[in-house]
Amino acid sequence: MSSLMENLHERAEELQAILDGITEPLVLIDSGFRVRRVNKATLEFSSEPDFPSTLGRKCYEVLYNRSAVCPYCPMKDHHEDEPDFDAGFEGKGEVGREVFHVANDQKETLYLDFFPIRKDGSIVSIVEKISNITRIKEKEEENLRIRNLASLGIFISGVAHELNNPLTGMSLTLQNLMNNLSTMDPTFFRKRLEMIKEDLTRAAMIVLDVISFAKPDKLVTTNADIHETIMKAKDSVIWVYPVLSKNTEWEILSEPGMTFQFNPVKMERLFINLFKNSLQAYDYGEGKIKVEVRRTRNMMHIFVEDTAGGIPEDMLDKIFSPFFSKNKSGIGTGLGLSICHSIVREHSGELTVRSYDRRTRFKISLPLVQPKGN
């Protein structure tokens, strides 16, 4: 018996050593959402001092500092007194989730894998693997910046090459004039000056093209359907943030055919920013985003409302400022609402906000016809 216990103890130590060799957090969770086994990486992730401090506690408390089951958990509808996860686990195989997480006031993007463990045909426990993909996304952004710099280098090289041609022509023509100034026929002299003028015009056009490329384009509007633009923005947000928007109800009070002059691409970006703010405020929980469109004689008014808690009164006059964010957790850049304000201003419109009864209500007022010169 003693030999058997020693053997089991050795096997348990071997298993723990294998788990500790895995650099990503691994957590064994029973049907009561209690932590049964973790590896060393989990202690670092959860800032727990040792293994005993995690065992027997709720997984959502240890891992994510929540007081209830995480809203993005695939077993969130599971009752803790049920003996298995059969009813609550989604699908027969593993389930993955990409979620936002805040640790030490820093936003992280995590990918969670949930692997079911079956016994006698029932799912009795789950292994959760936590992958921090923030560094991967940062690396992708760094690669994008490198590619952009490479493209910029090619662009500058091309501009230099284009400018070199007329500059070389002017240099050769001036050199020829200086060498033959005393003997040159006036007609020939005039032709050489015309050549210099043509090269100067070419150089000026190249510089003008670069300036036009660098500065923002003038607002281009078309007779577009605001209902279609709102629906495209909604679909885009749901596609980009499927888990974040999973529990969100949408109420779109508008009809196809509400057309007037605006830029559909920029207006879609505006609605995407507003919808994303509402989704993040709900924090994966249930809620509703309401959009209402009203047309008056000369204006189109669009209202975007959520009930995610509202905005403190002392912040209402600051939220459209660049880099200002009411979210102290680090989520967001603080540029979204500033961009929205800029887009509405480009359209000679007005963007206002009200907050009451834990509601936030944005009002976008746009003229049906853009003023001349805009």
XYZ file of C-alpha atoms in Angstrom:
374
model
C 0.000 0.000 0.000
C 2.835 2.346 0.930
C 4.572 1.567 -2.359
C 1.373 2.325 -4.279
C 0.968 5.693 -2.549
C 4.583 6.595 -3.262
C 4.080 5.662 -6.883
C 0.946 7.811 -7.149
C 2.763 10.689 -5.460
C 5.615 10.423 -7.951
C 3.177 10.370 -10.867
C 1.405 13.463 -9.482
C 4.725 15.272 -9.196
C 5.627 14.287 -12.750
C 2.279 15.583 -14.015
C 2.742 18.871 -12.134
C 6.256 19.236 -13.581
C 4.865 18.757 -17.079
C 2.129 21.352 -16.458
C 4.641 23.809 -15.009
C 6.742 23.424 -18.151
C 3.893 24.910 -20.182
C 4.295 28.682 -20.320
C 0.589 29.461 -20.765
C -1.855 29.300 -17.827
C -3.751 26.005 -17.556
C -6.634 25.587 -15.126
C -8.694 22.500 -14.305
C -12.254 23.566 -13.369
C -14.930 21.306 -11.911
C -18.702 21.558 -12.414
C -19.008 23.935 -9.461
C -16.630 26.423 -11.145
C -14.002 25.509 -8.550
C -10.306 25.425 -9.402
C -8.898 21.894 -8.979
C -5.416 22.190 -10.481
C -3.283 24.936 -11.967
C 0.228 25.273 -13.338
C 2.924 27.747 -12.371
C 2.019 30.116 -15.230
C -1.464 30.472 -13.709
C 0.034 31.727 -10.446
C 1.916 34.430 -12.355
C -1.198 35.363 -14.354
C -3.460 35.596 -11.285
C -0.781 37.053 -8.954
C -1.420 34.281 -6.444
C 1.449 33.376 -4.067
C 1.151 29.572 -4.208
C -0.964 26.628 -5.340
C -3.056 26.226 -2.130
C -4.288 29.825 -2.442
C -6.028 28.983 -5.738
C -7.438 25.504 -5.139
C -11.105 25.229 -4.257
C -11.865 28.847 -5.145
C -14.085 29.997 -8.019
C -12.274 30.218 -11.328
C -13.758 33.613 -12.235
C -12.579 35.020 -8.910
C -9.033 33.675 -9.138
C -8.409 34.377 -12.823
C -10.393 37.509 -13.618
C -11.240 39.068 -10.251
C -14.971 38.806 -10.922
C -17.735 38.152 -8.413
C -19.831 36.038 -10.803
C -19.367 33.744 -13.793
C -17.686 35.592 -16.655
C -20.244 36.796 -19.252
C -18.127 35.384 -22.100
C -17.759 31.940 -20.473
C -19.253 29.140 -22.645
C -20.589 27.551 -19.416
C -22.180 30.750 -18.069
C -25.685 29.194 -18.112
C -24.494 26.175 -16.139
C -25.895 25.795 -12.590
C -23.253 25.100 -9.985
C -25.307 22.314 -8.354
C -25.414 20.292 -11.603
C -22.977 17.350 -11.616
C -21.647 17.950 -15.146
C -21.263 20.537 -17.920
C -23.341 18.623 -20.474
C -26.138 21.223 -20.607
C -23.956 24.298 -20.318
C -20.997 23.502 -22.570
C -21.365 24.718 -26.135
C -20.606 22.089 -28.738
C -18.912 18.715 -28.511
C -15.314 19.828 -28.942
C -13.239 22.659 -27.609
C -14.549 26.229 -27.574
C -12.469 29.376 -28.094
C -13.034 32.969 -27.043
C -11.147 36.210 -27.728
C -11.719 38.624 -24.837
C -10.516 41.900 -23.407
C -8.850 41.764 -20.014
C -7.378 44.463 -17.781
C -4.397 43.665 -15.572
C -2.428 46.288 -13.653
C -4.389 49.032 -15.433
C -3.237 47.702 -18.814
C -5.519 46.354 -21.519
C -4.698 42.863 -22.757
C -6.232 40.708 -25.457
C -6.597 37.085 -24.417
C -7.611 33.996 -26.314
C -9.291 31.382 -24.105
C -9.531 27.710 -25.059
C -11.942 25.456 -23.145
C -11.330 21.695 -23.410
C -13.995 19.337 -22.020
C -12.950 16.328 -19.930
C -15.409 13.457 -20.172
C -16.088 10.616 -17.795
C -18.691 7.931 -18.482
C -19.996 10.044 -21.378
C -20.486 13.242 -19.337
C -18.369 16.393 -19.192
C -17.262 16.450 -15.564
C -14.643 19.175 -15.789
C -13.022 21.699 -18.114
C -9.431 22.657 -18.824
C -9.085 26.343 -19.593
C -5.977 27.512 -21.433
C -5.218 31.240 -21.450
C -3.145 32.694 -24.294
C -2.070 36.313 -24.148
C -2.198 37.417 -27.790
C -1.536 41.080 -26.987
C 2.142 40.663 -27.857
C 1.223 38.946 -31.121
C -1.022 41.844 -32.126
C 1.647 44.337 -31.090
C 4.115 42.441 -33.276
C 1.683 42.577 -36.170
C 1.319 46.333 -35.660
C 5.118 46.675 -35.546
C 5.415 44.744 -38.808
C 2.765 47.013 -40.305
C 4.747 50.090 -39.229
C 7.887 48.608 -40.800
C 6.026 47.952 -44.045
C 4.658 51.491 -43.989
C 8.166 52.894 -43.479
C 9.417 50.768 -46.359
C 6.569 52.068 -48.529
C 7.407 55.618 -47.447
C 11.037 55.041 -48.427
C 9.986 53.803 -51.875
C 7.639 56.790 -52.220
C 10.374 59.304 -51.282
C 12.841 57.584 -53.622
C 10.303 57.848 -56.422
C 9.703 61.550 -55.744
C 13.445 62.218 -55.690
C 13.851 60.383 -58.997
C 10.987 62.334 -60.590
C 12.394 65.661 -59.387
C 15.897 64.761 -60.497
C 14.849 64.620 -64.147
C 13.669 68.248 -64.527
C 16.421 69.509 -62.214
C 19.060 67.788 -64.335
C 17.514 69.274 -67.464
C 17.584 72.772 -66.002
C 21.183 72.339 -64.849
C 22.393 71.232 -68.297
C 20.471 73.999 -70.055
C 21.861 76.707 -67.750
C 25.379 75.345 -68.181
C 24.955 75.503 -71.970
C 23.680 79.076 -71.781
C 26.581 80.218 -69.603
C 29.156 78.642 -71.918
C 27.671 80.195 -75.054
C 26.170 83.411 -73.740
C 28.326 85.771 -75.843
C 27.830 83.982 -79.165
C 24.296 82.566 -78.783
C 21.561 83.600 -81.207
C 18.621 85.351 -79.423
C 16.121 82.850 -80.879
C 18.174 79.897 -79.622
C 18.554 81.659 -76.250
C 14.770 82.060 -76.005
C 14.233 78.368 -76.770
C 16.627 77.388 -73.974
C 14.719 79.607 -71.543
C 11.472 77.932 -72.618
C 13.052 74.547 -71.848
C 13.978 75.758 -68.364
C 10.430 77.023 -67.860
C 8.990 73.649 -68.882
C 11.289 71.827 -66.435
C 10.289 74.228 -63.659
C 6.613 73.537 -64.421
C 7.246 69.782 -64.237
C 9.004 70.126 -60.881
C 6.187 72.292 -59.533
C 3.585 69.720 -60.619
C 5.513 66.930 -58.845
C 5.617 68.979 -55.632
C 1.907 69.777 -55.981
C 1.118 66.060 -56.333
C 3.038 65.293 -53.119
C 1.230 68.055 -51.227
C -2.152 66.824 -52.489
C -1.243 63.284 -51.390
C -0.247 64.410 -47.883
C -3.089 66.756 -46.983
C -6.613 65.498 -46.107
C -9.001 65.219 -49.013
C -11.866 67.640 -49.389
C -15.125 66.138 -48.138
C -16.863 64.321 -50.988
C -20.564 63.686 -50.427
C -23.147 61.735 -52.349
C -26.873 61.132 -52.104
C -26.765 58.066 -49.821
C -29.096 56.090 -47.550
C -28.407 56.669 -43.833
C -30.346 53.509 -42.892
C -28.057 51.401 -45.071
C -24.981 53.061 -43.549
C -26.194 52.371 -39.988
C -26.882 48.713 -40.791
C -23.437 48.299 -42.377
C -21.807 49.789 -39.260
C -23.837 47.469 -37.015
C -22.876 44.394 -39.065
C -19.214 45.453 -39.057
C -19.137 45.833 -35.266
C -20.815 42.462 -34.726
C -18.359 40.829 -37.127
C -15.283 42.385 -35.476
C -16.503 41.907 -31.864
C -18.651 38.726 -31.945
C -18.278 37.822 -28.259
C -18.509 41.409 -27.015
C -21.790 41.903 -28.898
C -23.237 38.437 -28.311
C -25.667 39.538 -25.576
C -26.542 42.879 -27.156
C -30.027 43.601 -28.468
C -30.357 46.094 -31.321
C -33.322 48.392 -31.931
C -32.975 50.260 -35.238
C -35.831 52.736 -35.701
C -35.284 53.762 -39.301
C -36.405 52.669 -42.737
C -34.625 52.181 -46.065
C -34.789 55.128 -48.419
C -33.795 57.893 -45.931
C -31.383 59.518 -48.385
C -29.546 62.830 -48.237
C -26.065 64.236 -48.928
C -23.239 62.799 -46.802
C -20.054 60.744 -47.047
C -21.082 57.094 -46.392
C -17.561 55.854 -45.568
C -16.885 58.512 -42.941
C -20.386 58.268 -41.486
C -20.038 54.488 -41.163
C -16.814 55.044 -39.236
C -18.679 57.408 -36.891
C -21.356 54.810 -36.085
C -18.775 52.039 -35.637
C -17.016 54.149 -32.995
C -20.268 54.907 -31.155
C -21.436 51.269 -31.246
C -18.039 50.002 -30.055
C -18.111 52.404 -27.098
C -21.530 51.073 -26.067
C -20.431 47.435 -26.352
C -17.342 48.008 -24.225
C -19.444 49.837 -21.624
C -21.726 46.789 -21.304
C -18.630 44.620 -20.595
C -19.996 41.466 -22.284
C -23.241 41.790 -20.334
C -26.775 42.026 -21.627
C -27.953 45.364 -22.983
C -29.535 47.200 -25.861
C -28.252 49.706 -28.381
C -31.054 51.845 -29.760
C -30.705 53.877 -32.955
C -33.446 56.230 -34.077
C -33.543 58.403 -37.201
C -35.819 61.440 -37.492
C -36.133 63.711 -40.503
C -37.211 67.333 -40.272
C -37.554 69.935 -42.987
C -33.847 70.725 -43.375
C -32.070 68.265 -41.067
C -31.560 64.582 -40.402
C -31.305 63.699 -36.692
C -29.818 60.346 -35.586
C -29.964 59.239 -31.945
C -27.706 56.484 -30.570
C -28.549 55.367 -27.037
C -27.378 52.722 -24.568
C -28.178 51.922 -20.919
C -24.678 50.888 -19.876
C -24.358 53.226 -16.894
C -24.121 56.711 -18.349
C -21.334 59.307 -18.233
C -20.543 61.356 -15.096
C -21.730 64.938 -15.440
C -18.251 66.381 -14.869
C -16.952 64.460 -17.902
C -19.649 65.374 -20.424
C -17.823 68.485 -21.615
C -14.530 66.586 -22.040
C -15.440 63.412 -23.908
C -14.942 64.900 -27.389
C -11.406 66.032 -26.551
C -8.597 64.009 -28.185
C -7.014 61.317 -25.961
C -9.636 61.744 -23.231
C -11.178 58.499 -21.968
C -13.639 57.980 -19.131
C -12.447 54.382 -18.877
C -9.559 54.306 -16.397
C -8.822 50.656 -17.098
C -6.756 51.475 -20.150
C -9.239 50.207 -22.735
C -9.424 52.525 -25.721
C -7.249 55.360 -26.989
C -9.584 58.241 -26.222
C -9.717 59.177 -29.909
C -13.011 57.544 -30.946
C -15.392 60.325 -29.898
C -12.954 62.991 -31.061
C -13.012 61.381 -34.519
C -16.827 61.262 -34.413
C -16.957 64.959 -33.565
C -14.560 65.751 -36.416
C -16.640 63.784 -38.945
C -19.866 65.533 -37.945
C -18.147 68.922 -38.075
C -16.879 68.123 -41.593
C -20.514 67.601 -42.579
C -21.487 71.022 -41.099
C -23.476 69.177 -38.448
C -23.627 68.990 -34.668
C -22.849 66.140 -32.255
C -24.214 66.395 -28.716
C -24.552 64.004 -25.776
C -26.891 63.603 -22.807
C -26.560 61.251 -19.853
C -29.452 60.470 -17.495
C -30.923 57.471 -15.626
C -27.781 55.436 -16.432
C -28.373 56.144 -20.137
C -26.069 57.757 -22.684
C -27.719 59.380 -25.688
C -25.783 60.835 -28.612
C -27.565 63.107 -31.081
C -26.140 63.649 -34.563
C -27.755 66.483 -36.504
C -26.812 66.791 -40.173
C -28.065 69.165 -42.885
C -29.896 67.445 -45.736
C -27.940 69.533 -48.254
C -24.288 70.353 -47.706
C -23.381 74.066 -47.910
C -21.540 75.182 -51.045
C -17.766 74.988 -50.710
C -17.873 72.160 -48.163
